[in-house]
Amino acid sequence: MKKFIAMIALLAGSTAFAHTADTSWEVLENDPTIKLAAPTVFMGHAVDYTFVCVDGANLRTKKPVAQYDVITIGKNQRKEIYKGSKYLSTPINYSRTSWECDWSVNGKHRTCKDKVISGTYPLTVNVKVYRQLSTKNDYSKYLFTKQLNVPNCQ
């Protein structure tokens, strides 16, 4: 009987914390059992869309990001030195130059040229929401997909 009551309490408790696509971003981001799988923006490295805002014609991080230099000590030891924090940003409409190389048919000759890559970061993206079921094996269950509109920076 005690096991039956405990199981009923467990089921009632699990439905009390059920989230839906109508749940606010603030609630989802503050729930430690929720994992958000959002697309990323490139700002020197990948930055999750949930951590960016619109600043004029740019996307930038909502908070400053710690900056580090890596130095080598001796032969194999490396150490990170804190340099400070700064906001990262990138243009919403971007254009960059990439180096593209092709090998000839016989594989002995390589031809390289600059290639301009242009695009626009979307201001609305779809984010997959998961419930973390176990931290030991990073097991999670897909709940729903929610649309994120990138907010203006404050």
C-alpha positions in Angstrom: 0.0 0.0 0.0 2.8 2.4 0.9 4.4 1.7 -2.5 1.1 2.4 -4.3 0.8 5.8 -2.4 4.4 6.7 -3.2 3.9 5.9 -6.9 0.7 8.1 -7.0 2.6 10.9 -5.3 5.5 10.6 -7.8 3.1 10.7 -10.8 1.2 13.7 -9.4 4.5 15.5 -8.7 5.8 14.8 -12.2 2.8 16.3 -13.9 2.8 19.3 -11.6 6.1 20.4 -13.2 5.1 19.6 -16.8 6.1 22.3 -19.2 4.5 23.1 -22.5 5.4 25.4 -25.5 3.4 28.1 -23.7 5.8 28.0 -20.7 7.9 31.2 -20.6 11.6 31.3 -21.6 12.5 32.5 -18.1 10.9 29.5 -16.4 12.5 27.1 -18.9 16.0 28.6 -18.6 15.8 28.5 -14.8 14.6 24.9 -14.5 17.7 22.7 -13.9 15.9 19.7 -15.3 15.4 21.4 -18.7 17.9 21.2 -21.6 17.6 23.7 -24.5 19.0 22.7 -27.9 19.2 26.0 -29.7 21.1 26.9 -32.9 24.3 28.9 -32.6 25.8 32.2 -33.8 29.5 32.4 -34.7 31.2 35.2 -32.7 34.8 33.9 -32.7 33.3 30.7 -31.3 29.7 29.3 -31.2 27.3 31.2 -29.0 23.9 29.8 -28.2 20.9 31.8 -29.5 19.4 31.9 -26.0 22.5 34.0 -24.9 22.2 36.7 -27.7 20.2 39.9 -28.2 19.8 42.4 -31.1 22.0 45.5 -30.8 21.2 47.7 -33.8 22.5 45.8 -36.9 24.4 43.3 -34.7 23.7 40.3 -32.6 25.7 40.4 -29.3 25.9 38.4 -26.1 23.5 39.4 -23.3 26.4 39.5 -20.8 30.1 40.0 -21.1 32.1 36.8 -21.8 35.3 36.0 -20.0 38.5 36.3 -22.1 41.5 34.1 -21.5 45.0 33.8 -23.0 46.6 30.3 -22.9 50.3 30.2 -22.1 52.7 27.3 -22.2 54.7 26.5 -19.2 57.6 24.1 -19.7 57.1 21.5 -22.4 53.6 20.2 -22.0 51.8 22.3 -19.4 49.4 25.0 -20.3 47.7 27.7 -18.2 44.8 30.0 -18.8 45.3 33.6 -17.9 42.2 35.7 -17.3 42.3 38.9 -19.4 38.9 40.4 -18.6 35.4 40.3 -20.0 33.8 41.8 -23.0 30.6 41.6 -25.1 30.9 39.5 -28.3 29.1 40.6 -31.4 28.6 39.8 -35.1 26.6 41.6 -37.8 23.2 40.2 -38.5 23.9 40.5 -42.2 27.4 39.1 -42.5 30.0 38.6 -45.2 33.4 36.9 -44.7 36.1 35.6 -46.9 37.1 31.9 -46.7 39.9 30.1 -48.4 38.6 27.3 -50.7 41.0 24.7 -52.1 40.5 22.0 -54.7 42.8 19.1 -55.5 43.5 18.1 -59.1 42.4 14.7 -60.4 45.8 13.2 -59.9 46.0 14.6 -56.3 49.4 16.2 -56.8 48.3 19.8 -57.4 46.2 22.0 -55.2 44.4 25.2 -56.4 43.2 27.7 -53.7 41.1 30.8 -54.0 39.2 33.2 -51.8 35.5 32.7 -51.6 33.1 35.3 -50.2 30.4 33.8 -47.9 27.4 36.0 -47.1 24.3 35.4 -45.1 21.8 36.7 -42.6 21.3 35.3 -39.1 17.6 34.8 -38.5 16.0 36.7 -35.6 13.5 33.9 -34.9 14.7 30.3 -34.4 13.3 27.0 -33.3 14.6 25.6 -30.0 14.2 22.0 -29.0 13.3 21.5 -25.3 14.2 18.4 -23.4 13.7 17.1 -19.9 16.9 15.8 -18.4 16.1 12.4 -16.9 19.6 11.3 -15.8 22.8 13.3 -15.2 24.9 10.1 -15.1 24.5 9.2 -18.8 23.1 12.6 -20.0 19.8 10.9 -20.8 17.0 13.2 -21.8 13.5 13.1 -23.3 12.3 15.4 -26.0 9.3 17.5 -24.9 8.5 20.1 -27.6 9.9 22.7 -30.0 9.5 26.4 -29.0 10.0 29.5 -31.2 12.5 32.0 -29.8 12.4 35.6 -31.0 15.8 37.2 -30.3 15.1 40.1 -27.9 16.5 43.6 -28.2 19.5 44.3 -25.9 18.9 46.4 -22.8 
